[in-house]
Short mmCIF file of C-alpha atoms in Angstrom, two decimals:
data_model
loop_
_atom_site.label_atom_id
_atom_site.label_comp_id
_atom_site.label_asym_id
_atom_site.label_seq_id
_atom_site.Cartn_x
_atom_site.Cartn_y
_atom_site.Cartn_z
CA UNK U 2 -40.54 18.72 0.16
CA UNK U 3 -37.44 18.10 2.56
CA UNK U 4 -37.13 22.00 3.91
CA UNK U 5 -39.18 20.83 6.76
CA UNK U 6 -37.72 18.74 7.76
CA UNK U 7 -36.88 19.71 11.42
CA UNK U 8 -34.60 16.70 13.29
CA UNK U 9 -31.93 14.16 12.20
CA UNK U 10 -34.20 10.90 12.63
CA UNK U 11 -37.10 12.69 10.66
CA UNK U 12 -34.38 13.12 7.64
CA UNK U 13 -32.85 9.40 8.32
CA UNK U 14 -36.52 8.24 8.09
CA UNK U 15 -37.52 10.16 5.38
CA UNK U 16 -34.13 9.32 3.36
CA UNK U 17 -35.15 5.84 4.11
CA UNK U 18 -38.76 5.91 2.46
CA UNK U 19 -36.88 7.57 -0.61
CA UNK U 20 -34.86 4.62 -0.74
CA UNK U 21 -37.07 1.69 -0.53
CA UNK U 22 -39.25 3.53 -3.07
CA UNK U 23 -36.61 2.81 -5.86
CA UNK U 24 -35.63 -0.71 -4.77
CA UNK U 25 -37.83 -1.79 -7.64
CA UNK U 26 -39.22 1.22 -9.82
CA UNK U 27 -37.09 3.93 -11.42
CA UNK U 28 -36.64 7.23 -9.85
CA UNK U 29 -38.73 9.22 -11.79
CA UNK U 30 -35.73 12.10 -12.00
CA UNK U 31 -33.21 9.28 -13.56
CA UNK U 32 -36.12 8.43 -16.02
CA UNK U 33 -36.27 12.67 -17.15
CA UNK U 34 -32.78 12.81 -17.76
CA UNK U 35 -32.25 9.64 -19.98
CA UNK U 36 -35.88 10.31 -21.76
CA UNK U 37 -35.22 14.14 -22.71
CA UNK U 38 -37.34 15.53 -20.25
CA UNK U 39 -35.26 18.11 -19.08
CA UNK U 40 -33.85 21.09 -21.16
CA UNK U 41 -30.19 20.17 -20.70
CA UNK U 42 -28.06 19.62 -22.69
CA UNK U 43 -25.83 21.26 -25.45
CA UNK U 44 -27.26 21.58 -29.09
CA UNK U 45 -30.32 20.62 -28.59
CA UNK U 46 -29.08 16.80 -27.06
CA UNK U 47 -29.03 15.45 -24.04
CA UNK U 48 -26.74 12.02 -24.72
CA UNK U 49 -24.01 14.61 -22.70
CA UNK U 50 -25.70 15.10 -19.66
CA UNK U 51 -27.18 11.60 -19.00
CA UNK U 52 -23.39 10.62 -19.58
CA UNK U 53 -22.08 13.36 -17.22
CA UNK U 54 -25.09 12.17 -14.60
CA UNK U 55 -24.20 8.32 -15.10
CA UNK U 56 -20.24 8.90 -14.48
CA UNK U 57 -20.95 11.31 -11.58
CA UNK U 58 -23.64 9.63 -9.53
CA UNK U 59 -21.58 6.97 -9.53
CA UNK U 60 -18.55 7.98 -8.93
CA UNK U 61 -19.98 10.40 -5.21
CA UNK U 62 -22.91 11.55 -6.71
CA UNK U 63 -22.33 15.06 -6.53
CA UNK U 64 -24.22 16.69 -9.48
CA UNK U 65 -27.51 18.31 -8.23
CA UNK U 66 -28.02 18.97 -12.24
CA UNK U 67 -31.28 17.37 -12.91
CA UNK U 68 -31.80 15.75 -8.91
CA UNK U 69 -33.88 18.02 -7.28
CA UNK U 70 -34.87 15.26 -4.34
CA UNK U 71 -31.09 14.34 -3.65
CA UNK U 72 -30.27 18.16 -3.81
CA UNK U 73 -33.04 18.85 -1.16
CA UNK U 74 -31.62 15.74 0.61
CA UNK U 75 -27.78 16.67 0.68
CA UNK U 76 -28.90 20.55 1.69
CA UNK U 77 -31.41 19.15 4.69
CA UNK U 78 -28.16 16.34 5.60
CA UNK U 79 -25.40 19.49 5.98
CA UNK U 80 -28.06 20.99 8.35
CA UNK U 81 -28.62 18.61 10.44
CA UNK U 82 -25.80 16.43 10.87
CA UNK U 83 -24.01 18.65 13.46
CA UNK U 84 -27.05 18.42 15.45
CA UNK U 85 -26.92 14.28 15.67
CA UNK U 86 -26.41 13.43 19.38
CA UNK U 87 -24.46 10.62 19.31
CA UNK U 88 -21.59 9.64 16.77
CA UNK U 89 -23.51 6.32 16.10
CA UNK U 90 -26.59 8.52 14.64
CA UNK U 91 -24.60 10.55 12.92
CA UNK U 92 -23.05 7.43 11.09
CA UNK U 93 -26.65 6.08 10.66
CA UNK U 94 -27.61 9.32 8.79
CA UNK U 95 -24.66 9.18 6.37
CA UNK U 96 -25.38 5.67 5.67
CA UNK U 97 -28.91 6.59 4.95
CA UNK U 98 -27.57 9.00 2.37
CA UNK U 99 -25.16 6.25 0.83
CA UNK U 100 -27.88 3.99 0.39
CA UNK U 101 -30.13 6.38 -1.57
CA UNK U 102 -27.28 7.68 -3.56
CA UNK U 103 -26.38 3.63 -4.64
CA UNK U 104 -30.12 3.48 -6.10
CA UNK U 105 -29.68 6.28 -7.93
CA UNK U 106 -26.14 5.11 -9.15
CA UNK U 107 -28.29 1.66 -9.82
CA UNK U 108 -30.73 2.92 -12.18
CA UNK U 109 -28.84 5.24 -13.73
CA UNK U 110 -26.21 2.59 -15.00
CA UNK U 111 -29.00 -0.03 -15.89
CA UNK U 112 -30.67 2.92 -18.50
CA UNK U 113 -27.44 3.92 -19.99
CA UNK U 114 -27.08 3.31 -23.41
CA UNK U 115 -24.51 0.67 -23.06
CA UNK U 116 -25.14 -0.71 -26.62
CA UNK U 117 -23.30 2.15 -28.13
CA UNK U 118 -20.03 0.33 -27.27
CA UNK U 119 -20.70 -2.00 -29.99
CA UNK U 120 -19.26 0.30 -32.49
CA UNK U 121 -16.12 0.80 -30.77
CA UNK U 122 -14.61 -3.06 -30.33
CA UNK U 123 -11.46 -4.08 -30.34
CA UNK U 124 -9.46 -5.64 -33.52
CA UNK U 125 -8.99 -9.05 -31.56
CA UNK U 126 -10.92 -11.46 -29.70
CA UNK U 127 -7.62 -12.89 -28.08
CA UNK U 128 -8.70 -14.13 -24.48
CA UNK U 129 -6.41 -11.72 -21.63
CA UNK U 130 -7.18 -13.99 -18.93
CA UNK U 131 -3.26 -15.45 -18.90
CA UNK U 132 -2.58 -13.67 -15.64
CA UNK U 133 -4.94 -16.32 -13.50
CA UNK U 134 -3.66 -18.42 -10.73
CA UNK U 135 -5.82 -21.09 -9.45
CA UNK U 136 -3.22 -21.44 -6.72
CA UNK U 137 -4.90 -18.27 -5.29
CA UNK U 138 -8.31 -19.39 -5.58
CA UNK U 139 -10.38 -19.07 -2.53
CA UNK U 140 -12.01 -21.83 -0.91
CA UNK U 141 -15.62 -21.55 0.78
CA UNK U 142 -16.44 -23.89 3.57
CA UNK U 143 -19.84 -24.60 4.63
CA UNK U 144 -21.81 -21.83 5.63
CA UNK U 145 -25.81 -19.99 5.73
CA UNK U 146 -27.39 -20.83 3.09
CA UNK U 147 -29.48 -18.29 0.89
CA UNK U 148 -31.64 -18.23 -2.18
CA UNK U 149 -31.33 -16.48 -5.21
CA UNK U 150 -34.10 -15.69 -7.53
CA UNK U 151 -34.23 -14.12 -10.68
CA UNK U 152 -37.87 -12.76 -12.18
CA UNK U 153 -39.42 -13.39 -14.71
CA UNK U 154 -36.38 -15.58 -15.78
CA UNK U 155 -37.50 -17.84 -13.07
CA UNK U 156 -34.63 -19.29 -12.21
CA UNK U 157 -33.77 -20.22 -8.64
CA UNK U 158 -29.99 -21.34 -6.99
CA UNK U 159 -28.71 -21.94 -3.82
CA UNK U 160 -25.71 -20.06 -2.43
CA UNK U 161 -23.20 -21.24 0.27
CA UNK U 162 -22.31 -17.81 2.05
CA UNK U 163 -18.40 -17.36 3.32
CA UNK U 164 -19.74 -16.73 6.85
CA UNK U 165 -16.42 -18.19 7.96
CA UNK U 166 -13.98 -16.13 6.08
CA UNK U 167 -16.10 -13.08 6.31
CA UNK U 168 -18.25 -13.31 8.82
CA UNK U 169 -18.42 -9.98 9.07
CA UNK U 170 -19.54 -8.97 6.25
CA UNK U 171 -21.94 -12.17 6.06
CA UNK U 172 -23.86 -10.96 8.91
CA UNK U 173 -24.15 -7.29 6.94
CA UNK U 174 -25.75 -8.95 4.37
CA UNK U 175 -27.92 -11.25 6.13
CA UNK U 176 -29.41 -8.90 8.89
CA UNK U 177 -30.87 -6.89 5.41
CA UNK U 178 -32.47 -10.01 3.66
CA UNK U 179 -34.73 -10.67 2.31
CA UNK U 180 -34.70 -7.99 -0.43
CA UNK U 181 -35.24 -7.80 -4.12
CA UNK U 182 -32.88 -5.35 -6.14
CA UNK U 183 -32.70 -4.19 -9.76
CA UNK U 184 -29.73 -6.52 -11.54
CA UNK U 185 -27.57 -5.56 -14.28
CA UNK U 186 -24.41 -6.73 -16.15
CA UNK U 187 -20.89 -5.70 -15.66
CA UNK U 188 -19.48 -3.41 -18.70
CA UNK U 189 -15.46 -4.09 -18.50
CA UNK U 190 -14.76 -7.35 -16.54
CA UNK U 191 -16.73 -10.43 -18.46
CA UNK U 192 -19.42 -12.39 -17.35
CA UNK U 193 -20.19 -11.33 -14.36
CA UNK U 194 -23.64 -9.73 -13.40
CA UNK U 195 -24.16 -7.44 -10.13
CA UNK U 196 -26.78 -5.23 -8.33
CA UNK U 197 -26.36 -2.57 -6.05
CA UNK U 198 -27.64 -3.78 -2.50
CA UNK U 199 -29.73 -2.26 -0.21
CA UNK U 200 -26.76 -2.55 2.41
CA UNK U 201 -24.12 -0.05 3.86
CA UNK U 202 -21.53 -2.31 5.06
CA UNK U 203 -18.04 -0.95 6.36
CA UNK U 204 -17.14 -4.84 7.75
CA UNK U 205 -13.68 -5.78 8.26
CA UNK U 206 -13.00 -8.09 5.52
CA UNK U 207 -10.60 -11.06 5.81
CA UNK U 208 -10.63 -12.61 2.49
CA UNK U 209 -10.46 -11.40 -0.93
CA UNK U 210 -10.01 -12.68 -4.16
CA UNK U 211 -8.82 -11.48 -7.44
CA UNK U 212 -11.75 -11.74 -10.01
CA UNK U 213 -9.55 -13.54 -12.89
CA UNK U 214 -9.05 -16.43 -10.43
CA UNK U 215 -12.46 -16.95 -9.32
CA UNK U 216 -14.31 -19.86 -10.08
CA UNK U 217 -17.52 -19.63 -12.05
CA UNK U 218 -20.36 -18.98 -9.47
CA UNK U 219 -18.18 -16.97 -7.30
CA UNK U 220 -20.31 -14.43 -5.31
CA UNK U 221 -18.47 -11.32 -4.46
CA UNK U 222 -19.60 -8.19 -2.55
CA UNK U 223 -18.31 -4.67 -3.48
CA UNK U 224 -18.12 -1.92 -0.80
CA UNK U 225 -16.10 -0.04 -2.20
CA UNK U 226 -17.99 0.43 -5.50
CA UNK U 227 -21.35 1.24 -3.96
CA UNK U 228 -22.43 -1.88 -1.86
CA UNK U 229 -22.92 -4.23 -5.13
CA UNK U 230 -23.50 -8.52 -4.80
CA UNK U 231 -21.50 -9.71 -7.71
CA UNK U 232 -22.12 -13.00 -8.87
CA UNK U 233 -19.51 -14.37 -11.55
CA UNK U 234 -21.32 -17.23 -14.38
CA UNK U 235 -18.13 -17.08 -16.82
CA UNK U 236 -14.64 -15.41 -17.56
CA UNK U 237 -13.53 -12.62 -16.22
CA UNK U 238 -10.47 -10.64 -17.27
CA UNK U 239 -10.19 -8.00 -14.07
CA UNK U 240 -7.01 -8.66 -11.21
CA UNK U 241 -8.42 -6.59 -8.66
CA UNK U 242 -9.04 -8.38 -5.57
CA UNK U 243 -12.79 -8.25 -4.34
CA UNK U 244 -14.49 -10.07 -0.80
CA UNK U 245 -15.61 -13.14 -1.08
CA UNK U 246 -19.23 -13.60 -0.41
CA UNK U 247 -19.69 -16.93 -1.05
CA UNK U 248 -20.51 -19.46 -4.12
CA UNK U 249 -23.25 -20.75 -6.15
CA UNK U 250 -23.84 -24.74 -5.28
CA UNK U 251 -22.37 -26.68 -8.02
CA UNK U 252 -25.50 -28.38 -9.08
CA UNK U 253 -27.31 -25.07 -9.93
CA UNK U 254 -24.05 -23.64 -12.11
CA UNK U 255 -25.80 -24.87 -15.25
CA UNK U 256 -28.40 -22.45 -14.49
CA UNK U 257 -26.20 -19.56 -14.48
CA UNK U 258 -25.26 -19.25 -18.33
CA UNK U 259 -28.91 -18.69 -18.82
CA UNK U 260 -29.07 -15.79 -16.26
CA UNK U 261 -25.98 -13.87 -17.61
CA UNK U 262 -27.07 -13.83 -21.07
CA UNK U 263 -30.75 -12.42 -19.93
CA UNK U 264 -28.93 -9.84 -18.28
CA UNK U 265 -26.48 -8.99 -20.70
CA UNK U 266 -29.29 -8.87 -23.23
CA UNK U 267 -30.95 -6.69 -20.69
CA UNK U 268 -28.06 -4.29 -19.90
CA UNK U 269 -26.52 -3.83 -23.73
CA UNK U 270 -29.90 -3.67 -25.34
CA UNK U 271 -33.67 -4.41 -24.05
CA UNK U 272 -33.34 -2.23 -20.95
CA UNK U 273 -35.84 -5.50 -19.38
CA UNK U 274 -36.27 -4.94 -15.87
CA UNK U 275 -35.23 -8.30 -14.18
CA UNK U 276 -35.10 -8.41 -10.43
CA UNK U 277 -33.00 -10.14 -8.13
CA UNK U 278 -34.30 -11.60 -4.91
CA UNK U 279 -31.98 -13.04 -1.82
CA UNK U 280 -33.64 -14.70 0.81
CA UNK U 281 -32.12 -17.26 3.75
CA UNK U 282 -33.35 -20.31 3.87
CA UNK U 283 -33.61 -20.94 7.51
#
């Protein structure tokens, strides 16, 4: 489908369209793997590979096995990259390519069977939060304002963004919106629920925070975990420091506990599709 491809903006473009077609429906290869519709797998099972896939497309997404579109993509990319003309289109390319890769790594992680982990808890239920330090909380100052949705929960908030602290990486975000991605539920840290973005950001970033100090409704934004809006609606036991997007407005943090266990529910179990949408408000 991509071998003919012939020029560098015809691949961006039609990387692109490959994109924005999962935003909000499962790649059709992701659904294969996880569903047994592909003859891999040792002893007639396939729980292997969709683990090996999950772990790997997230991690650089480097196993063709199974991914016939991103293996046509990656071959048509090596091609043409020398070609691009400029360094600016050859950084637009790769970006392209990060993007689609992060949907993949999106779906694939919202499928897994995450529910398995139930059989494998620990003896205690001792909290390991003892390490936080409000002193090192971060403080947002007014900022843009954006809306967050959640369907068909329903359930609508208002965000102050850090546009001050990070402007940067604000104006990444906002330049993309509105758009409506796929949201899931963290698996190590707590109660904290993210979703891969449809952005590429490599902003300078000028404030971080470690997640065990953050306040509940603490937005963060990942780039170095595949471009992922965090938003934080309990504890969380994690230290590593993370950007500071901005914060939920205090009056819609009741809403949150609502959203988090939909998602968790969602995540560990139903496999519900529930869709995030952020939008400015001016």
């Amino acid at each position: 489908m991509y071998t003919s491809i012939s020029t560098l903006s015809h691949l961006i473009a039609a990387v692109k369209a490959a994109t924005d077609a999962t935003l909000t429906t499962e790649p059709n290869e992701i659904k294969r793997i996880r569903t047994g519709g592909l003859p891999i797998g040792t002893n007639n099972q396939y729980f292997t590979t969709w683990d090996f896939i999950n772990g790997m497309i997230r991690d650089h997404s480097t196993c063709t096995c199974g991914f016939e579109e991103m293996a046509e993509l990656a071959a048509a990319l090596s091609k043409h990259l020398p070609t691009a003309t400029t360094r600016e289109e050859a950084v637009k390319a790769v970006r392209a390519y990060a993007g689609y890769l992060n949907r993949l790594a999106a779906w694939s992680f919202h499928y897994f069977p995450w529910d398995i982990g139930k059989h494998l808890t620990y003896y205690t239920t001792a909290s390991v939060t003892g390490s936080t330090d409000l002193s090192r909380r971060v403080h947002v100052t007014e900022g843009r304002k954006v809306r967050m949705t959640w369907q068909p929960l329903d359930i609508i908030v208002v965000a102050t963004l850090a546009t001050r602290e990070n402007p940067e990486l604000c104006n990444d975000v906002l330049k993309e919106l509105p758009f409506t991605i796929l949201q899931d539920h963290a698996v190590v840290s707590g109660e904290s629920m993210y979703a891969w973005a449809p952005v590429i950001s490599t902003a300078p970033v000028h404030v971080k925070e470690r997640q065990c100090d953050a306040p509940v409704g603490r937005i963060r934004y990942s780039q170095a975990t595949g471009n992922k809006i965090i938003v934080q609606y309990g504890e969380v036991t994690e230290d590593i420091e993370t950007p500071v997007l901005g914060e939920i407005m205090p009056k819609y943090l009741d809403k949150l506990l609502e959203v988090g266990r939909a998602v968790w529910k969602s995540t560990f179990q139903t496999k519900d599709i529930i869709l995030l949408t952020v939008e400015t408000m001016d």
